[in-house]
Short mmCIF file of C-alpha atoms in Angstrom, two decimals:
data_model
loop_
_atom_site.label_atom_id
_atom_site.label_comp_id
_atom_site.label_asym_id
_atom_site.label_seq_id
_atom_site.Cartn_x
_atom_site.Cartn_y
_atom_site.Cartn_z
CA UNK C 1 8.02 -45.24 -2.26
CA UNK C 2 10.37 -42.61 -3.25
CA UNK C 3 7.47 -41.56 -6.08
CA UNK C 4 5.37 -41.53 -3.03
CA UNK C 5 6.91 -39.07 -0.93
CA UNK C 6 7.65 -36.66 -4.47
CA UNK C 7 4.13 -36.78 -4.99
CA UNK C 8 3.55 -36.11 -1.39
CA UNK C 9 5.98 -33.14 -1.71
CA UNK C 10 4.56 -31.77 -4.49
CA UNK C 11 0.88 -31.40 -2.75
CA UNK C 12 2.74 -29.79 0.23
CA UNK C 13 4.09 -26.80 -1.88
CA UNK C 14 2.28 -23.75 -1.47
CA UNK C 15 0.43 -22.91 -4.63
CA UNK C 16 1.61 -19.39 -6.16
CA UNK C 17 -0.73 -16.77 -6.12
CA UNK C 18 -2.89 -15.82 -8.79
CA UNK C 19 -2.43 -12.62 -10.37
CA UNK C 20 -5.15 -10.69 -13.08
CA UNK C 21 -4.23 -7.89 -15.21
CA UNK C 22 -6.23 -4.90 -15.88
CA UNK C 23 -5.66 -1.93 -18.31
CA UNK C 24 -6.68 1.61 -18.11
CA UNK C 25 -6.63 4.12 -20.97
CA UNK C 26 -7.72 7.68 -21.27
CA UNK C 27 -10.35 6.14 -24.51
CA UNK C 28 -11.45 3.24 -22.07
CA UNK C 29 -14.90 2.34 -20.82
CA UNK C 30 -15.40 1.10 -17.18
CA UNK C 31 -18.48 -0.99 -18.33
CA UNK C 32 -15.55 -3.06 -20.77
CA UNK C 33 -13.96 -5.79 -19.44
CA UNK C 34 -10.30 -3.78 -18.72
CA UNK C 35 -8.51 -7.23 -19.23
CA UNK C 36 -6.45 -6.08 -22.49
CA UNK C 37 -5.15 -3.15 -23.95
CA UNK C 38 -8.18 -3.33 -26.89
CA UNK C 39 -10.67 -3.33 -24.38
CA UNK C 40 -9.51 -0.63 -21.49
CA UNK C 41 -10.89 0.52 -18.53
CA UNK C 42 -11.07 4.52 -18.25
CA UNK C 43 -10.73 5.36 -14.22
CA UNK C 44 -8.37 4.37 -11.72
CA UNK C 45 -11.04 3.84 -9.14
CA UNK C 46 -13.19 1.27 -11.56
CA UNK C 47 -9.81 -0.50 -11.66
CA UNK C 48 -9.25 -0.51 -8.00
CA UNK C 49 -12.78 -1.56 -7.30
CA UNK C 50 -12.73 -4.74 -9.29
CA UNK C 51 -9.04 -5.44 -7.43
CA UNK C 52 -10.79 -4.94 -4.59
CA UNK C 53 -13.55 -8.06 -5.67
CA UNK C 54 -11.17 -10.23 -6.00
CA UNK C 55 -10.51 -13.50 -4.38
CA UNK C 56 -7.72 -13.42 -1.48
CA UNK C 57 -4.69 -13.85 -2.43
CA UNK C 58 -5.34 -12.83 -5.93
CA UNK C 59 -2.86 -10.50 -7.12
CA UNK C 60 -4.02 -7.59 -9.43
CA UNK C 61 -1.98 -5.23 -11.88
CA UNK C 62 -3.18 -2.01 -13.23
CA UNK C 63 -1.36 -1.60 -16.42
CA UNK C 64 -1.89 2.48 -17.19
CA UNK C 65 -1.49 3.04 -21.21
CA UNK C 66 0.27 6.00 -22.34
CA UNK C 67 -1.98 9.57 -22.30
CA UNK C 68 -3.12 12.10 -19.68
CA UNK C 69 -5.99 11.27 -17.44
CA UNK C 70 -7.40 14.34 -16.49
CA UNK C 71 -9.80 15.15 -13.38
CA UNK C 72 -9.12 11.28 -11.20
CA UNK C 73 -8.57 10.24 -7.85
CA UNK C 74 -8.74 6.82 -5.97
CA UNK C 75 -9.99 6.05 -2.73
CA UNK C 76 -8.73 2.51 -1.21
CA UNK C 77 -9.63 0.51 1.67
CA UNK C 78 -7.71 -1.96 2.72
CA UNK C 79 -9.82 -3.46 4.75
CA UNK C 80 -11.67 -4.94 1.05
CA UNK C 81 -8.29 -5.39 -0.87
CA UNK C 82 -7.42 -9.54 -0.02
CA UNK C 83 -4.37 -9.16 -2.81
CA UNK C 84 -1.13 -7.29 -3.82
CA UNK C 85 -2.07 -4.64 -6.30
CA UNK C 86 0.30 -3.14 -8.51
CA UNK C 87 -0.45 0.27 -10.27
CA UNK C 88 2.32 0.85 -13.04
CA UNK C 89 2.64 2.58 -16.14
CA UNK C 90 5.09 0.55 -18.94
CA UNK C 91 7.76 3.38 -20.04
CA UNK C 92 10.90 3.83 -18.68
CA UNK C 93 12.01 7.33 -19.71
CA UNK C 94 9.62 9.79 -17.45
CA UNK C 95 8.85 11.97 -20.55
CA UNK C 96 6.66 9.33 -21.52
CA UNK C 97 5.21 8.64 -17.75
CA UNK C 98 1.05 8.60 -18.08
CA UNK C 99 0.02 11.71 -16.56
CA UNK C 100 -2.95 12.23 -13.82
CA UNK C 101 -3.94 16.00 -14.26
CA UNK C 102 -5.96 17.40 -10.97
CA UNK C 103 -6.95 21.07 -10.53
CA UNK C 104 -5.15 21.27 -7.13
CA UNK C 105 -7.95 20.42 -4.50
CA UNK C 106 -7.45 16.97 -4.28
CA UNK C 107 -5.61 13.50 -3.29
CA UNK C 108 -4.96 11.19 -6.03
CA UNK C 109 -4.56 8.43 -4.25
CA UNK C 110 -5.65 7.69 -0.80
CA UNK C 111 -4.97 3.90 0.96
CA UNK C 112 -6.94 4.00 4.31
CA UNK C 113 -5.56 0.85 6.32
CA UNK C 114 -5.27 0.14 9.74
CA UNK C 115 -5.32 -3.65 10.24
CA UNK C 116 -1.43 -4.10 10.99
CA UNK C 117 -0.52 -5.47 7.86
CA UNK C 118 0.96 -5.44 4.22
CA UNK C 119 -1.02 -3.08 2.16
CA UNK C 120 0.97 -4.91 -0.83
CA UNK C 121 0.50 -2.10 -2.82
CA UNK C 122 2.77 -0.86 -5.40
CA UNK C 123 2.84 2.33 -7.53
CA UNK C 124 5.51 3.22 -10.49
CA UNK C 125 5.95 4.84 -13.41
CA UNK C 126 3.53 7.26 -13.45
CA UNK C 127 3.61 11.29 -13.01
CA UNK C 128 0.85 13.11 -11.00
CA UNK C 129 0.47 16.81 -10.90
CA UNK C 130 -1.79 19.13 -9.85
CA UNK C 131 -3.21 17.79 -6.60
CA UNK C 132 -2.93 19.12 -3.61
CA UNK C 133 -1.58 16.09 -2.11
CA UNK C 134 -0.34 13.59 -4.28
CA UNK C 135 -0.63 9.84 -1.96
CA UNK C 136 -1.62 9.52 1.35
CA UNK C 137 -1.08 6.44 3.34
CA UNK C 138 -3.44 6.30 6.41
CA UNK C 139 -3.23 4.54 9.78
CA UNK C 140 -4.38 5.02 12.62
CA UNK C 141 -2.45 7.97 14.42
CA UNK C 142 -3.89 6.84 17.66
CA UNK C 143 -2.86 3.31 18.11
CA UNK C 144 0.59 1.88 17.16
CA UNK C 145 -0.60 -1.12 16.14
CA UNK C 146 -3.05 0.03 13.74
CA UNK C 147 -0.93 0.38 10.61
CA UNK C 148 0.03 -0.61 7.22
CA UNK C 149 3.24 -1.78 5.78
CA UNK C 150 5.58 -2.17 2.73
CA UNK C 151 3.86 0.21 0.77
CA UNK C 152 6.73 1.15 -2.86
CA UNK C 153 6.48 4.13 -3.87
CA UNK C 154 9.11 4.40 -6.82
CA UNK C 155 10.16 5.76 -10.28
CA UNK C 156 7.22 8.55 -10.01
CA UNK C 157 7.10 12.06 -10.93
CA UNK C 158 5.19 14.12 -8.49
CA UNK C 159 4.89 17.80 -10.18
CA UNK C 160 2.96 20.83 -9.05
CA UNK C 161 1.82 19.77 -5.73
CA UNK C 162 0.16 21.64 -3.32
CA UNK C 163 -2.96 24.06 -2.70
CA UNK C 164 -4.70 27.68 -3.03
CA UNK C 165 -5.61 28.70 0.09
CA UNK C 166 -8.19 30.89 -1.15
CA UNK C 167 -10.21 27.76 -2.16
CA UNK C 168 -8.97 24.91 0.13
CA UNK C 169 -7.26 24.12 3.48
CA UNK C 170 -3.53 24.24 3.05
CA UNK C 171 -2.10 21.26 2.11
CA UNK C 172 0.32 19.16 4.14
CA UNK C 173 2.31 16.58 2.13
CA UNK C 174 3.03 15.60 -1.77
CA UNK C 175 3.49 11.95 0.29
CA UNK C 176 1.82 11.89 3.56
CA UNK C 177 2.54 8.74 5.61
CA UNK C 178 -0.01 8.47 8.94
CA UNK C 179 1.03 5.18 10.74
CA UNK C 180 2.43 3.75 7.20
CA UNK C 181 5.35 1.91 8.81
CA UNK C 182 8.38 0.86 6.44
CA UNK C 183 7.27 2.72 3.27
CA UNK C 184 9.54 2.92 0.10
CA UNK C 185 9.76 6.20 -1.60
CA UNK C 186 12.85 5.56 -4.43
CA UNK C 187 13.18 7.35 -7.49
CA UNK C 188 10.67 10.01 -6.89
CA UNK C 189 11.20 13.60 -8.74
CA UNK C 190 9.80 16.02 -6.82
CA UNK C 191 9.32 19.30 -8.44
CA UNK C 192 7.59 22.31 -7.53
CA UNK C 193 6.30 21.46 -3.86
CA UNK C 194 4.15 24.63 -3.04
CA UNK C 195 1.18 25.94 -2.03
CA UNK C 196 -0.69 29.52 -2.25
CA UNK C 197 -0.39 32.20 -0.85
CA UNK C 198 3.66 31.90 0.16
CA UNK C 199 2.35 32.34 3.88
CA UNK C 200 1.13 29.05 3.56
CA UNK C 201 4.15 27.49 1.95
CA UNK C 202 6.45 26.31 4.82
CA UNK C 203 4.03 23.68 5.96
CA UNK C 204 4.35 22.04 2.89
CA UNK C 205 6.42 18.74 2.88
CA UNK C 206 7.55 17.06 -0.53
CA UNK C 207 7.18 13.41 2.39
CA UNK C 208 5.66 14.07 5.84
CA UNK C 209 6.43 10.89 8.25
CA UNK C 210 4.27 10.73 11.21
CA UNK C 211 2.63 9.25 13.97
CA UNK C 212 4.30 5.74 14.07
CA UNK C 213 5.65 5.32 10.59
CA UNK C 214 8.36 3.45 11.30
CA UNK C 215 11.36 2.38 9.10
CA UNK C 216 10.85 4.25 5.90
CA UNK C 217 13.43 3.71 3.06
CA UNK C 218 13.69 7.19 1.16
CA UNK C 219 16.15 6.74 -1.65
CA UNK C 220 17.43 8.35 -4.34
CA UNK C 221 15.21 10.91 -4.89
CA UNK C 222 15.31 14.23 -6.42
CA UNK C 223 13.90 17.53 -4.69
CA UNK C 224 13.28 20.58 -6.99
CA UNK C 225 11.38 23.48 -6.09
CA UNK C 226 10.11 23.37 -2.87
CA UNK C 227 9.36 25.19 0.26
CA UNK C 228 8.49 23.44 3.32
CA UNK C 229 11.13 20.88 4.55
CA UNK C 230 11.91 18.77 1.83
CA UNK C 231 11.32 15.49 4.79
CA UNK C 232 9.71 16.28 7.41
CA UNK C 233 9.37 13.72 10.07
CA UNK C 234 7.13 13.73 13.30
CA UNK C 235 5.81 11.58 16.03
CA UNK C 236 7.53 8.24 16.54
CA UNK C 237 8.70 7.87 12.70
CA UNK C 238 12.49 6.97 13.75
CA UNK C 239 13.84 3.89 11.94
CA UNK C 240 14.36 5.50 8.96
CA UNK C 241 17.17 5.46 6.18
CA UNK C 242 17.51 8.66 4.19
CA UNK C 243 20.27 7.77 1.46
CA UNK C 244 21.02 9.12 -2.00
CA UNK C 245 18.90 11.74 -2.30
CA UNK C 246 19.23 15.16 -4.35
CA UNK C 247 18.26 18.40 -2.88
CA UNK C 248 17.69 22.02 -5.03
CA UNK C 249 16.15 25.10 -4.60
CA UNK C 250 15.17 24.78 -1.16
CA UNK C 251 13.72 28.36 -1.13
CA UNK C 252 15.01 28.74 2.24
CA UNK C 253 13.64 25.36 4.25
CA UNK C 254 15.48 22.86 5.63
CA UNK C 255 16.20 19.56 3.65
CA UNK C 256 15.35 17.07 6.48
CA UNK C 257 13.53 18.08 9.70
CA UNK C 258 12.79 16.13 12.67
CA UNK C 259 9.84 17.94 14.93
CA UNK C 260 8.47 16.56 18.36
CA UNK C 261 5.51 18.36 19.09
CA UNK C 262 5.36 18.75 23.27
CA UNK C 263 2.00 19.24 24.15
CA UNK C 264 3.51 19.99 27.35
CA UNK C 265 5.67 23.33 25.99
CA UNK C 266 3.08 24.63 22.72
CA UNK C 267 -0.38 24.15 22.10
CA UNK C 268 0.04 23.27 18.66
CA UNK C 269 -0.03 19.73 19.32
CA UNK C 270 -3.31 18.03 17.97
CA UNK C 271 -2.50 14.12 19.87
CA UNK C 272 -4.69 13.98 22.49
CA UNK C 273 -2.09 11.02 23.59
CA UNK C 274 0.96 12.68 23.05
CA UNK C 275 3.76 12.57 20.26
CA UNK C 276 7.08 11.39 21.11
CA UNK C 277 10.79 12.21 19.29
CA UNK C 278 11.56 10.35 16.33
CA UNK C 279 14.75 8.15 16.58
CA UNK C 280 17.23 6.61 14.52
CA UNK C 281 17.50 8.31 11.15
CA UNK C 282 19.91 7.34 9.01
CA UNK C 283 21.38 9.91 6.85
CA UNK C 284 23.73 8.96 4.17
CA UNK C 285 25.42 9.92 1.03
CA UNK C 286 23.07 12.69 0.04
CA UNK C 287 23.44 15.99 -1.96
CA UNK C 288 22.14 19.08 -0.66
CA UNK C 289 23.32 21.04 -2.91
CA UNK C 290 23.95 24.72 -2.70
CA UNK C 291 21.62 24.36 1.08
CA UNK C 292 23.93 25.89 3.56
CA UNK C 293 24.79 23.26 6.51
CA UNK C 294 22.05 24.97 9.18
CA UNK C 295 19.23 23.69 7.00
CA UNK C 296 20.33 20.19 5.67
CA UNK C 297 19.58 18.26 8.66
CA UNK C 298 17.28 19.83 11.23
CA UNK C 299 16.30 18.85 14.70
CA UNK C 300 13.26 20.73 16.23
CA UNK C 301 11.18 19.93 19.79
CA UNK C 302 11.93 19.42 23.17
CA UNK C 303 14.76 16.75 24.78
CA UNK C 304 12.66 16.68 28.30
CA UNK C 305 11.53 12.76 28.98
CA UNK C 306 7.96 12.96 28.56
CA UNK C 307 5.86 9.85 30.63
CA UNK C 308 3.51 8.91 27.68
CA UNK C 309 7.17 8.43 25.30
CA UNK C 310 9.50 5.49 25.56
CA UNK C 311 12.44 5.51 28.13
CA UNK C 312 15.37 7.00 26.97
CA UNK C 313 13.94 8.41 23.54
CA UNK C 314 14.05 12.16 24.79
CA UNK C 315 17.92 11.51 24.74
CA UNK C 316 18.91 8.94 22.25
CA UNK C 317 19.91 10.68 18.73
CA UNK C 318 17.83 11.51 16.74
CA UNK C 319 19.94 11.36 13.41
CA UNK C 320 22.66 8.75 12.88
CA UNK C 321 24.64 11.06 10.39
CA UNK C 322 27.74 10.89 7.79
CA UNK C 323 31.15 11.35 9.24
CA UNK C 324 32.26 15.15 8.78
CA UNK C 325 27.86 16.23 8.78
CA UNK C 326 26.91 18.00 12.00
CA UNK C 327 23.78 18.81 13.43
CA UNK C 328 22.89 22.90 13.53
#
């Protein structure tokens, strides 16, 4: 009997999830078969494409060799990815981070979801420069419950980010976040945020949180160079814990910056629905450097209640700071 039942137990255990491997190189061929390092794929996309074939529950890992990959970008849906994928370079020391090279009029890497679950994507290890934006997560900004979750972001460096004006919109974000609820960002280097002309500059955010996304973890991270609020976050993005970060050369923005946009008071505001205040930041044990205490921690917007918001979120606090750190 008691063999029974262990055999009995053992078919009840959920079976671990399978997980494929798949290796990119700047000599590779997308018509190999990508599944070692002798016989490497050469594009991001042809990697994500065949992660997105596979089976549910099939985990896939993009292993990205050492070299520069010049010209890429990715495109995912999430609605055709049924497994975690992992996108990872294999050195430690960023000097030796595989580099994607844009010409500055592009995303790298763009995850459109909006089925109110885990994208289960990962990216590390890697440095991206060049783009005008360098990851976009995308929800839907219109319905709360159209998001994606648990994206990690970590160990990256993000370099040369931003736009020309002269040949493309101004961009937005290094790391935009639509509806992307409880996001990792840790160990990002963030260097040289900016776009062209300098008029264009201040709406430039090394991470832009908004509409709904919810409970980001933004740790430890290093912000060099940049001239748009370092954080910027907008629209029902409260929940968040900003700890451990490193803030230089602010060029005179603010380090974080929360921004209601009252459609009621400017007509600035593109929600047709309405944005409401974000609350609940946590802000701990950071390092702004030389930024003088107006522009570390920045609250913009109105404090009227507003029907289409929550009760009470005009006047809860919108920052849940250090003891000693005031608001300007």
């Amino acid at each position: 009997m008691r063999r029974l039942l262990a055999a009995m137990a053992l078919v009840l255990l959920p079976m671990a999830a399978q997980a494929a491997t798949l290796y990119l190189a700047p000599t590779g061929n997308d018509q190999a078969d990508g599944r070692t390092a002798q016989t490497p794929l050469s594009t991001l996309a042809a990697a994500v494409a065949r992660a997105q074939q596979a089976p549910a529950g099939e985990e896939t890992r993009v292993i990205v060799l050492p070299g520069v990959y010049r010209g890429q970008s990715v495109d995912i849906d999430g609605r055709r990815l049924q497994g975690r994928l992992t996108i990872a370079g294999t050195a430690s020391d960023p000097a030796a981070f595989p580099a994607f090279l844009g010409d500055g009029t592009s995303t790298w890497l763009h995850y459109r979801g909006a089925e109110g679950r885990d994208s289960g994507l990962t990216v590390q290890a890697l440095r991206v420069a060049r783009y005008a934006t360098a990851i976009s997560l995308n929800g839907n900004r219109n319905d709360p419950a159209a998001f994606n979750r648990g994206t990690v972001l970590e160990n990256l460096v993000l370099a040369q980010i931003g736009s020309d004006a002269g040949t493309a919109k101004p961009s937005t974000a290094a790391i935009r976040l639509v509806n992307a609820k409880d996001t990792v960002v840790r160990g990002v280097f963030f260097h040289t945020i900016r776009n062209t002309p300098r008029d264009t500059c201040g709406g430039l955010h090394a991470i832009y949180l908004a509409s709904h996304s919810t409970g980001a973890r933004v740790e430890g991270n290093t912000f060099q160079d940049f001239c748009g609020s370092a954080i910027k976050l907008r629209d029902d993005s409260g929940g968040a814990t900003i700890r451990a970060n490193h803030f230089r050369d602010a060029d005179g923005a603010p380090g974080i910056e929360e921004w209601f946009c009252d459609m009621d008071r400017t007509s600035e505001c593109t929600k047709a629905g309405g944005e409401c205040p974000s609350t609940g930041i946590t802000v701990t044990g950071n390092d702004f450097g030389n930024l003088p205490a107006d522009r570390r921690v920045l609250v913009r917007g109105s404090r009227v209640p507003r029907p289409w918001c929550p009760p009470g979120s005009a006047g809860a606090p919108r920052f849940l700071l250090d003891r000693g750190q005031t608001l300007p």
